[in-house]
Amino acid sequence: MVRIDLEPSPILERALACQHYWRMPRFFFHVTHKRYEPDVEGEELPDKHAAWHEATVTAGQILQGLDGKLTPDQGWKMEVTDEFQNTLYVLHIKAEKPK
């Protein structure tokens, strides 16, 4: 293990004081199926492309878990938002019975 001792400096002190600003953005995955279920916790991810990947993987898992509970004329939706609640993506699954 290598140990590096740094001399105190104004730049280093500012960098350490501001390190809490260097975090990944938080994304939220709100689901609507029969009722709206907001994601109040969210997940920190590197960018919106990672949020899209997470949304598609999670949507697949949730839909698989519905286990036949999606009925005709009933939809399923996942809305992906950023930490400012700006909508980035919306995934829709619509079940309908042909007439």
PDB file of N, CA and C in Angstrom:
ATOM      1  N   MET A   1       0.845  -1.172   0.000  1.00  0.00           N
ATOM      2  CA  MET A   1       0.000   0.000   0.000  1.00  0.00           C
ATOM      3  C   MET A   1       0.892   1.237   0.000  1.00  0.00           C
ATOM      4  N   VAL A   2       0.576   2.175  -0.834  1.00  0.00           N
ATOM      5  CA  VAL A   2       1.332   3.412  -0.935  1.00  0.00           C
ATOM      6  C   VAL A   2       0.582   4.490  -0.172  1.00  0.00           C
ATOM      7  N   ARG A   3       1.299   5.228   0.635  1.00  0.00           N
ATOM      8  CA  ARG A   3       0.688   6.328   1.382  1.00  0.00           C
ATOM      9  C   ARG A   3       1.256   7.636   0.861  1.00  0.00           C
ATOM     10  N   ILE A   4       0.358   8.563   0.613  1.00  0.00           N
ATOM     11  CA  ILE A   4       0.780   9.874   0.125  1.00  0.00           C
ATOM     12  C   ILE A   4       0.311  10.910   1.132  1.00  0.00           C
ATOM     13  N   ASP A   5       1.249  11.660   1.666  1.00  0.00           N
ATOM     14  CA  ASP A   5       0.901  12.751   2.571  1.00  0.00           C
ATOM     15  C   ASP A   5       0.886  14.042   1.769  1.00  0.00           C
ATOM     16  N   LEU A   6      -0.236  14.738   1.824  1.00  0.00           N
ATOM     17  CA  LEU A   6      -0.358  15.990   1.098  1.00  0.00           C
ATOM     18  C   LEU A   6      -0.235  17.157   2.065  1.00  0.00           C
ATOM     19  N   GLU A   7       0.509  18.129   1.628  1.00  0.00           N
ATOM     20  CA  GLU A   7       0.628  19.350   2.421  1.00  0.00           C
ATOM     21  C   GLU A   7      -0.693  20.116   2.325  1.00  0.00           C
ATOM     22  N   PRO A   8      -1.154  20.694   3.406  1.00  0.00           N
ATOM     23  CA  PRO A   8      -2.379  21.501   3.325  1.00  0.00           C
ATOM     24  C   PRO A   8      -2.192  22.655   2.329  1.00  0.00           C
ATOM     25  N   SER A   9      -3.183  22.854   1.509  1.00  0.00           N
ATOM     26  CA  SER A   9      -3.146  23.955   0.561  1.00  0.00           C
ATOM     27  C   SER A   9      -4.570  24.459   0.367  1.00  0.00           C
ATOM     28  N   PRO A  10      -4.743  25.707  -0.013  1.00  0.00           N
ATOM     29  CA  PRO A  10      -6.094  26.238  -0.228  1.00  0.00           C
ATOM     30  C   PRO A  10      -6.869  25.455  -1.284  1.00  0.00           C
ATOM     31  N   ILE A  11      -6.191  25.011  -2.325  1.00  0.00           N
ATOM     32  CA  ILE A  11      -6.867  24.263  -3.387  1.00  0.00           C
ATOM     33  C   ILE A  11      -7.355  22.924  -2.853  1.00  0.00           C
ATOM     34  N   LEU A  12      -6.501  22.214  -2.127  1.00  0.00           N
ATOM     35  CA  LEU A  12      -6.883  20.925  -1.558  1.00  0.00           C
ATOM     36  C   LEU A  12      -8.016  21.098  -0.553  1.00  0.00           C
ATOM     37  N   GLU A  13      -7.938  22.114   0.279  1.00  0.00           N
ATOM     38  CA  GLU A  13      -9.002  22.354   1.268  1.00  0.00           C
ATOM     39  C   GLU A  13     -10.334  22.642   0.579  1.00  0.00           C
ATOM     40  N   ARG A  14     -10.319  23.446  -0.491  1.00  0.00           N
ATOM     41  CA  ARG A  14     -11.551  23.725  -1.234  1.00  0.00           C
ATOM     42  C   ARG A  14     -12.096  22.473  -1.904  1.00  0.00           C
ATOM     43  N   ALA A  15     -11.208  21.664  -2.468  1.00  0.00           N
ATOM     44  CA  ALA A  15     -11.645  20.428  -3.128  1.00  0.00           C
ATOM     45  C   ALA A  15     -12.296  19.485  -2.122  1.00  0.00           C
ATOM     46  N   LEU A  16     -11.703  19.349  -0.941  1.00  0.00           N
ATOM     47  CA  LEU A  16     -12.283  18.477   0.078  1.00  0.00           C
ATOM     48  C   LEU A  16     -13.597  19.036   0.601  1.00  0.00           C
ATOM     49  N   ALA A  17     -13.691  20.336   0.724  1.00  0.00           N
ATOM     50  CA  ALA A  17     -14.925  20.955   1.203  1.00  0.00           C
ATOM     51  C   ALA A  17     -16.055  20.810   0.185  1.00  0.00           C
ATOM     52  N   CYS A  18     -15.725  20.760  -1.083  1.00  0.00           N
ATOM     53  CA  CYS A  18     -16.748  20.697  -2.135  1.00  0.00           C
ATOM     54  C   CYS A  18     -16.997  19.279  -2.645  1.00  0.00           C
ATOM     55  N   GLN A  19     -16.362  18.276  -2.053  1.00  0.00           N
ATOM     56  CA  GLN A  19     -16.481  16.931  -2.610  1.00  0.00           C
ATOM     57  C   GLN A  19     -17.911  16.408  -2.605  1.00  0.00           C
ATOM     58  N   HIS A  20     -18.768  16.919  -1.712  1.00  0.00           N
ATOM     59  CA  HIS A  20     -20.150  16.463  -1.712  1.00  0.00           C
ATOM     60  C   HIS A  20     -20.903  16.944  -2.947  1.00  0.00           C
ATOM     61  N   TYR A  21     -20.347  17.906  -3.690  1.00  0.00           N
ATOM     62  CA  TYR A  21     -20.986  18.368  -4.917  1.00  0.00           C
ATOM     63  C   TYR A  21     -20.681  17.433  -6.082  1.00  0.00           C
ATOM     64  N   TRP A  22     -19.692  16.589  -5.949  1.00  0.00           N
ATOM     65  CA  TRP A  22     -19.266  15.696  -7.017  1.00  0.00           C
ATOM     66  C   TRP A  22     -19.944  14.344  -6.844  1.00  0.00           C
ATOM     67  N   ARG A  23     -21.214  14.325  -7.110  1.00  0.00           N
ATOM     68  CA  ARG A  23     -21.948  13.072  -6.979  1.00  0.00           C
ATOM     69  C   ARG A  23     -22.702  12.794  -8.259  1.00  0.00           C
ATOM     70  N   MET A  24     -23.107  11.562  -8.392  1.00  0.00           N
ATOM     71  CA  MET A  24     -23.867  11.190  -9.586  1.00  0.00           C
ATOM     72  C   MET A  24     -25.291  11.731  -9.462  1.00  0.00           C
ATOM     73  N   PRO A  25     -25.921  11.989 -10.600  1.00  0.00           N
ATOM     74  CA  PRO A  25     -27.313  12.451 -10.558  1.00  0.00           C
ATOM     75  C   PRO A  25     -28.243  11.327 -10.102  1.00  0.00           C
ATOM     76  N   ARG A  26     -29.391  11.707  -9.567  1.00  0.00           N
ATOM     77  CA  ARG A  26     -30.387  10.747  -9.086  1.00  0.00           C
ATOM     78  C   ARG A  26     -31.542  10.705 -10.076  1.00  0.00           C
ATOM     79  N   PHE A  27     -31.978   9.492 -10.383  1.00  0.00           N
ATOM     80  CA  PHE A  27     -33.080   9.266 -11.307  1.00  0.00           C
ATOM     81  C   PHE A  27     -34.189   8.515 -10.576  1.00  0.00           C
ATOM     82  N   PHE A  28     -35.433   8.771 -11.001  1.00  0.00           N
ATOM     83  CA  PHE A  28     -36.601   8.179 -10.352  1.00  0.00           C
ATOM     84  C   PHE A  28     -37.403   7.406 -11.383  1.00  0.00           C
ATOM     85  N   PHE A  29     -37.989   6.290 -10.949  1.00  0.00           N
ATOM     86  CA  PHE A  29     -38.709   5.378 -11.828  1.00  0.00           C
ATOM     87  C   PHE A  29     -40.130   5.203 -11.281  1.00  0.00           C
ATOM     88  N   HIS A  30     -41.035   6.068 -11.723  1.00  0.00           N
ATOM     89  CA  HIS A  30     -42.420   6.066 -11.244  1.00  0.00           C
ATOM     90  C   HIS A  30     -43.243   5.087 -12.081  1.00  0.00           C
ATOM     91  N   VAL A  31     -44.032   4.249 -11.423  1.00  0.00           N
ATOM     92  CA  VAL A  31     -44.818   3.226 -12.119  1.00  0.00           C
ATOM     93  C   VAL A  31     -46.304   3.475 -11.902  1.00  0.00           C
ATOM     94  N   THR A  32     -47.076   3.311 -12.987  1.00  0.00           N
ATOM     95  CA  THR A  32     -48.533   3.375 -12.901  1.00  0.00           C
ATOM     96  C   THR A  32     -49.094   2.065 -13.434  1.00  0.00           C
ATOM     97  N   HIS A  33     -49.793   1.347 -12.568  1.00  0.00           N
ATOM     98  CA  HIS A  33     -50.530   0.123 -12.930  1.00  0.00           C
ATOM     99  C   HIS A  33     -51.632  -0.020 -11.893  1.00  0.00           C
ATOM    100  N   LYS A  34     -52.825   0.251 -12.304  1.00  0.00           N
ATOM    101  CA  LYS A  34     -53.990   0.340 -11.420  1.00  0.00           C
ATOM    102  C   LYS A  34     -53.940   1.613 -10.578  1.00  0.00           C
ATOM    103  N   ARG A  35     -52.770   1.978 -10.085  1.00  0.00           N
ATOM    104  CA  ARG A  35     -52.614   3.226  -9.340  1.00  0.00           C
ATOM    105  C   ARG A  35     -51.177   3.738  -9.545  1.00  0.00           C
ATOM    106  N   TYR A  36     -50.983   5.002  -9.259  1.00  0.00           N
ATOM    107  CA  TYR A  36     -49.670   5.643  -9.401  1.00  0.00           C
ATOM    108  C   TYR A  36     -48.804   5.281  -8.213  1.00  0.00           C
ATOM    109  N   GLU A  37     -47.609   4.776  -8.474  1.00  0.00           N
ATOM    110  CA  GLU A  37     -46.655   4.421  -7.424  1.00  0.00           C
ATOM    111  C   GLU A  37     -45.368   5.213  -7.647  1.00  0.00           C
ATOM    112  N   PRO A  38     -45.227   6.340  -6.941  1.00  0.00           N
ATOM    113  CA  PRO A  38     -44.025   7.158  -7.145  1.00  0.00           C
ATOM    114  C   PRO A  38     -42.788   6.507  -6.519  1.00  0.00           C
ATOM    115  N   ASP A  39     -41.682   6.700  -7.166  1.00  0.00           N
ATOM    116  CA  ASP A  39     -40.389   6.263  -6.639  1.00  0.00           C
ATOM    117  C   ASP A  39     -39.859   7.420  -5.801  1.00  0.00           C
ATOM    118  N   VAL A  40     -39.936   7.303  -4.509  1.00  0.00           N
ATOM    119  CA  VAL A  40     -39.520   8.407  -3.641  1.00  0.00           C
ATOM    120  C   VAL A  40     -38.031   8.362  -3.295  1.00  0.00           C
ATOM    121  N   GLU A  41     -37.399   7.221  -3.547  1.00  0.00           N
ATOM    122  CA  GLU A  41     -35.990   7.065  -3.217  1.00  0.00           C
ATOM    123  C   GLU A  41     -35.071   7.385  -4.385  1.00  0.00           C
ATOM    124  N   GLY A  42     -35.415   6.859  -5.556  1.00  0.00           N
ATOM    125  CA  GLY A  42     -34.580   7.070  -6.731  1.00  0.00           C
ATOM    126  C   GLY A  42     -33.296   6.272  -6.670  1.00  0.00           C
ATOM    127  N   GLU A  43     -32.478   6.469  -7.680  1.00  0.00           N
ATOM    128  CA  GLU A  43     -31.210   5.755  -7.756  1.00  0.00           C
ATOM    129  C   GLU A  43     -30.162   6.646  -8.397  1.00  0.00           C
ATOM    130  N   GLU A  44     -28.969   6.662  -7.812  1.00  0.00           N
ATOM    131  CA  GLU A  44     -27.869   7.421  -8.396  1.00  0.00           C
ATOM    132  C   GLU A  44     -27.269   6.610  -9.535  1.00  0.00           C
ATOM    133  N   LEU A  45     -27.194   7.242 -10.704  1.00  0.00           N
ATOM    134  CA  LEU A  45     -26.632   6.611 -11.887  1.00  0.00           C
ATOM    135  C   LEU A  45     -25.764   7.623 -12.618  1.00  0.00           C
ATOM    136  N   PRO A  46     -24.818   7.155 -13.419  1.00  0.00           N
ATOM    137  CA  PRO A  46     -23.888   8.088 -14.073  1.00  0.00           C
ATOM    138  C   PRO A  46     -24.540   9.097 -15.009  1.00  0.00           C
ATOM    139  N   ASP A  47     -25.571   8.669 -15.773  1.00  0.00           N
ATOM    140  CA  ASP A  47     -26.166   9.568 -16.754  1.00  0.00           C
ATOM    141  C   ASP A  47     -27.518   9.035 -17.203  1.00  0.00           C
ATOM    142  N   LYS A  48     -28.167   9.770 -18.130  1.00  0.00           N
ATOM    143  CA  LYS A  48     -29.500   9.370 -18.572  1.00  0.00           C
ATOM    144  C   LYS A  48     -29.476   8.085 -19.390  1.00  0.00           C
ATOM    145  N   HIS A  49     -28.346   7.757 -20.000  1.00  0.00           N
ATOM    146  CA  HIS A  49     -28.242   6.505 -20.749  1.00  0.00           C
ATOM    147  C   HIS A  49     -28.260   5.306 -19.789  1.00  0.00           C
ATOM    148  N   ALA A  50     -27.602   5.461 -18.656  1.00  0.00           N
ATOM    149  CA  ALA A  50     -27.641   4.416 -17.623  1.00  0.00           C
ATOM    150  C   ALA A  50     -29.044   4.319 -17.025  1.00  0.00           C
ATOM    151  N   ALA A  51     -29.737   5.446 -16.921  1.00  0.00           N
ATOM    152  CA  ALA A  51     -31.118   5.438 -16.415  1.00  0.00           C
ATOM    153  C   ALA A  51     -32.034   4.693 -17.386  1.00  0.00           C
ATOM    154  N   TRP A  52     -31.828   4.874 -18.690  1.00  0.00           N
ATOM    155  CA  TRP A  52     -32.621   4.148 -19.689  1.00  0.00           C
ATOM    156  C   TRP A  52     -32.397   2.639 -19.545  1.00  0.00           C
ATOM    157  N   HIS A  53     -31.142   2.251 -19.425  1.00  0.00           N
ATOM    158  CA  HIS A  53     -30.819   0.825 -19.258  1.00  0.00           C
ATOM    159  C   HIS A  53     -31.496   0.274 -18.001  1.00  0.00           C
ATOM    160  N   GLU A  54     -31.382   0.983 -16.906  1.00  0.00           N
ATOM    161  CA  GLU A  54     -31.999   0.555 -15.652  1.00  0.00           C
ATOM    162  C   GLU A  54     -33.520   0.465 -15.799  1.00  0.00           C
ATOM    163  N   ALA A  55     -34.111   1.420 -16.501  1.00  0.00           N
ATOM    164  CA  ALA A  55     -35.565   1.415 -16.708  1.00  0.00           C
ATOM    165  C   ALA A  55     -36.003   0.181 -17.487  1.00  0.00           C
ATOM    166  N   THR A  56     -35.292  -0.171 -18.549  1.00  0.00           N
ATOM    167  CA  THR A  56     -35.702  -1.317 -19.359  1.00  0.00           C
ATOM    168  C   THR A  56     -35.519  -2.629 -18.608  1.00  0.00           C
ATOM    169  N   VAL A  57     -34.452  -2.749 -17.866  1.00  0.00           N
ATOM    170  CA  VAL A  57     -34.227  -3.965 -17.075  1.00  0.00           C
ATOM    171  C   VAL A  57     -35.286  -4.079 -15.980  1.00  0.00           C
ATOM    172  N   THR A  58     -35.505  -2.983 -15.258  1.00  0.00           N
ATOM    173  CA  THR A  58     -36.480  -2.987 -14.161  1.00  0.00           C
ATOM    174  C   THR A  58     -37.894  -3.217 -14.681  1.00  0.00           C
ATOM    175  N   ALA A  59     -38.246  -2.583 -15.807  1.00  0.00           N
ATOM    176  CA  ALA A  59     -39.579  -2.770 -16.384  1.00  0.00           C
ATOM    177  C   ALA A  59     -39.803  -4.237 -16.727  1.00  0.00           C
ATOM    178  N   GLY A  60     -38.818  -4.873 -17.307  1.00  0.00           N
ATOM    179  CA  GLY A  60     -38.935  -6.291 -17.632  1.00  0.00           C
ATOM    180  C   GLY A  60     -39.170  -7.140 -16.397  1.00  0.00           C
ATOM    181  N   GLN A  61     -38.452  -6.838 -15.324  1.00  0.00           N
ATOM    182  CA  GLN A  61     -38.618  -7.592 -14.078  1.00  0.00           C
ATOM    183  C   GLN A  61     -40.000  -7.368 -13.474  1.00  0.00           C
ATOM    184  N   ILE A  62     -40.462  -6.115 -13.494  1.00  0.00           N
ATOM    185  CA  ILE A  62     -41.780  -5.808 -12.928  1.00  0.00           C
ATOM    186  C   ILE A  62     -42.872  -6.486 -13.740  1.00  0.00           C
ATOM    187  N   LEU A  63     -42.796  -6.393 -15.070  1.00  0.00           N
ATOM    188  CA  LEU A  63     -43.811  -7.005 -15.920  1.00  0.00           C
ATOM    189  C   LEU A  63     -43.837  -8.521 -15.743  1.00  0.00           C
ATOM    190  N   GLN A  64     -42.683  -9.119 -15.599  1.00  0.00           N
ATOM    191  CA  GLN A  64     -42.633 -10.554 -15.358  1.00  0.00           C
ATOM    192  C   GLN A  64     -43.303 -10.886 -14.020  1.00  0.00           C
ATOM    193  N   GLY A  65     -43.118 -10.019 -13.032  1.00  0.00           N
ATOM    194  CA  GLY A  65     -43.704 -10.228 -11.715  1.00  0.00           C
ATOM    195  C   GLY A  65     -45.209 -10.020 -11.664  1.00  0.00           C
ATOM    196  N   LEU A  66     -45.784  -9.358 -12.685  1.00  0.00           N
ATOM    197  CA  LEU A  66     -47.237  -9.176 -12.705  1.00  0.00           C
ATOM    198  C   LEU A  66     -47.963 -10.510 -12.841  1.00  0.00           C
ATOM    199  N   ASP A  67     -47.300 -11.472 -13.454  1.00  0.00           N
ATOM    200  CA  ASP A  67     -47.780 -12.850 -13.509  1.00  0.00           C
ATOM    201  C   ASP A  67     -49.252 -12.963 -13.885  1.00  0.00           C
ATOM    202  N   GLY A  68     -49.601 -12.404 -15.049  1.00  0.00           N
ATOM    203  CA  GLY A  68     -50.972 -12.527 -15.548  1.00  0.00           C
ATOM    204  C   GLY A  68     -51.939 -11.477 -15.047  1.00  0.00           C
ATOM    205  N   LYS A  69     -51.482 -10.524 -14.263  1.00  0.00           N
ATOM    206  CA  LYS A  69     -52.385  -9.519 -13.690  1.00  0.00           C
ATOM    207  C   LYS A  69     -52.624  -8.318 -14.606  1.00  0.00           C
ATOM    208  N   LEU A  70     -51.968  -8.284 -15.762  1.00  0.00           N
ATOM    209  CA  LEU A  70     -52.230  -7.222 -16.736  1.00  0.00           C
ATOM    210  C   LEU A  70     -53.391  -7.692 -17.602  1.00  0.00           C
ATOM    211  N   THR A  71     -54.486  -6.977 -17.544  1.00  0.00           N
ATOM    212  CA  THR A  71     -55.693  -7.394 -18.261  1.00  0.00           C
ATOM    213  C   THR A  71     -55.971  -6.459 -19.430  1.00  0.00           C
ATOM    214  N   PRO A  72     -56.812  -6.932 -20.405  1.00  0.00           N
ATOM    215  CA  PRO A  72     -57.156  -6.061 -21.536  1.00  0.00           C
ATOM    216  C   PRO A  72     -57.760  -4.742 -21.060  1.00  0.00           C
ATOM    217  N   ASP A  73     -57.490  -3.708 -21.802  1.00  0.00           N
ATOM    218  CA  ASP A  73     -57.935  -2.345 -21.505  1.00  0.00           C
ATOM    219  C   ASP A  73     -57.322  -1.793 -20.225  1.00  0.00           C
ATOM    220  N   GLN A  74     -56.192  -2.326 -19.863  1.00  0.00           N
ATOM    221  CA  GLN A  74     -55.475  -1.829 -18.689  1.00  0.00           C
ATOM    222  C   GLN A  74     -54.031  -1.601 -19.108  1.00  0.00           C
ATOM    223  N   GLY A  75     -53.499  -0.474 -18.770  1.00  0.00           N
ATOM    224  CA  GLY A  75     -52.141  -0.164 -19.165  1.00  0.00           C
ATOM    225  C   GLY A  75     -51.154  -0.263 -18.028  1.00  0.00           C
ATOM    226  N   TRP A  76     -49.905  -0.178 -18.393  1.00  0.00           N
ATOM    227  CA  TRP A  76     -48.793  -0.159 -17.443  1.00  0.00           C
ATOM    228  C   TRP A  76     -47.834   0.894 -17.959  1.00  0.00           C
ATOM    229  N   LYS A  77     -47.291   1.703 -17.060  1.00  0.00           N
ATOM    230  CA  LYS A  77     -46.404   2.797 -17.494  1.00  0.00           C
ATOM    231  C   LYS A  77     -45.295   2.999 -16.477  1.00  0.00           C
ATOM    232  N   MET A  78     -44.098   3.260 -16.990  1.00  0.00           N
ATOM    233  CA  MET A  78     -42.976   3.680 -16.151  1.00  0.00           C
ATOM    234  C   MET A  78     -42.478   5.016 -16.689  1.00  0.00           C
ATOM    235  N   GLU A  79     -42.402   5.989 -15.814  1.00  0.00           N
ATOM    236  CA  GLU A  79     -41.897   7.313 -16.175  1.00  0.00           C
ATOM    237  C   GLU A  79     -40.559   7.513 -15.483  1.00  0.00           C
ATOM    238  N   VAL A  80     -39.535   7.818 -16.262  1.00  0.00           N
ATOM    239  CA  VAL A  80     -38.202   8.056 -15.719  1.00  0.00           C
ATOM    240  C   VAL A  80     -37.985   9.561 -15.647  1.00  0.00           C
ATOM    241  N   THR A  81     -37.673  10.051 -14.446  1.00  0.00           N
ATOM    242  CA  THR A  81     -37.433  11.482 -14.271  1.00  0.00           C
ATOM    243  C   THR A  81     -36.054  11.709 -13.656  1.00  0.00           C
ATOM    244  N   ASP A  82     -35.541  12.916 -13.848  1.00  0.00           N
ATOM    245  CA  ASP A  82     -34.294  13.271 -13.187  1.00  0.00           C
ATOM    246  C   ASP A  82     -34.603  13.855 -11.810  1.00  0.00           C
ATOM    247  N   GLU A  83     -33.574  14.292 -11.116  1.00  0.00           N
ATOM    248  CA  GLU A  83     -33.763  14.783  -9.746  1.00  0.00           C
ATOM    249  C   GLU A  83     -34.570  16.080  -9.673  1.00  0.00           C
ATOM    250  N   PHE A  84     -34.798  16.707 -10.825  1.00  0.00           N
ATOM    251  CA  PHE A  84     -35.623  17.922 -10.869  1.00  0.00           C
ATOM    252  C   PHE A  84     -37.039  17.603 -11.354  1.00  0.00           C
ATOM    253  N   GLN A  85     -37.344  16.316 -11.444  1.00  0.00           N
ATOM    254  CA  GLN A  85     -38.644  15.796 -11.898  1.00  0.00           C
ATOM    255  C   GLN A  85     -38.942  16.123 -13.367  1.00  0.00           C
ATOM    256  N   ASN A  86     -37.899  16.326 -14.157  1.00  0.00           N
ATOM    257  CA  ASN A  86     -38.054  16.448 -15.609  1.00  0.00           C
ATOM    258  C   ASN A  86     -38.199  15.045 -16.183  1.00  0.00           C
ATOM    259  N   THR A  87     -39.233  14.815 -16.975  1.00  0.00           N
ATOM    260  CA  THR A  87     -39.439  13.500 -17.579  1.00  0.00           C
ATOM    261  C   THR A  87     -38.414  13.268 -18.681  1.00  0.00           C
ATOM    262  N   LEU A  88     -37.687  12.156 -18.575  1.00  0.00           N
ATOM    263  CA  LEU A  88     -36.681  11.804 -19.573  1.00  0.00           C
ATOM    264  C   LEU A  88     -37.194  10.736 -20.527  1.00  0.00           C
ATOM    265  N   TYR A  89     -37.881   9.738 -19.988  1.00  0.00           N
ATOM    266  CA  TYR A  89     -38.394   8.634 -20.787  1.00  0.00           C
ATOM    267  C   TYR A  89     -39.727   8.179 -20.207  1.00  0.00           C
ATOM    268  N   VAL A  90     -40.571   7.617 -21.069  1.00  0.00           N
ATOM    269  CA  VAL A  90     -41.819   6.989 -20.620  1.00  0.00           C
ATOM    270  C   VAL A  90     -41.949   5.669 -21.366  1.00  0.00           C
ATOM    271  N   LEU A  91     -42.095   4.581 -20.632  1.00  0.00           N
ATOM    272  CA  LEU A  91     -42.326   3.263 -21.213  1.00  0.00           C
ATOM    273  C   LEU A  91     -43.794   2.924 -21.016  1.00  0.00           C
ATOM    274  N   HIS A  92     -44.484   2.546 -22.092  1.00  0.00           N
ATOM    275  CA  HIS A  92     -45.910   2.202 -22.035  1.00  0.00           C
ATOM    276  C   HIS A  92     -46.105   0.748 -22.455  1.00  0.00           C
ATOM    277  N   ILE A  93     -46.932   0.046 -21.732  1.00  0.00           N
ATOM    278  CA  ILE A  93     -47.423  -1.260 -22.148  1.00  0.00           C
ATOM    279  C   ILE A  93     -48.936  -1.147 -22.128  1.00  0.00           C
ATOM    280  N   LYS A  94     -49.556  -1.386 -23.261  1.00  0.00           N
ATOM    281  CA  LYS A  94     -51.008  -1.261 -23.343  1.00  0.00           C
ATOM    282  C   LYS A  94     -51.590  -2.606 -23.744  1.00  0.00           C
ATOM    283  N   ALA A  95     -52.462  -3.116 -22.902  1.00  0.00           N
ATOM    284  CA  ALA A  95     -53.149  -4.375 -23.206  1.00  0.00           C
ATOM    285  C   ALA A  95     -54.546  -4.029 -23.709  1.00  0.00           C
ATOM    286  N   GLU A  96     -54.909  -4.569 -24.860  1.00  0.00           N
ATOM    287  CA  GLU A  96     -56.244  -4.304 -25.375  1.00  0.00           C
ATOM    288  C   GLU A  96     -56.807  -5.548 -26.047  1.00  0.00           C
ATOM    289  N   LYS A  97     -58.071  -5.660 -26.018  1.00  0.00           N
ATOM    290  CA  LYS A  97     -58.781  -6.774 -26.625  1.00  0.00           C
ATOM    291  C   LYS A  97     -59.287  -6.324 -27.990  1.00  0.00           C
ATOM    292  N   PRO A  98     -58.938  -7.045 -29.062  1.00  0.00           N
ATOM    293  CA  PRO A  98     -59.425  -6.647 -30.386  1.00  0.00           C
ATOM    294  C   PRO A  98     -60.952  -6.715 -30.449  1.00  0.00           C
ATOM    295  N   LYS A  99     -61.518  -5.801 -31.236  1.00  0.00           N
ATOM    296  CA  LYS A  99     -62.983  -5.744 -31.344  1.00  0.00           C
ATOM    297  C   LYS A  99     -63.468  -6.504 -32.545  1.00  0.00           C
TER     298      LYS A  99
END
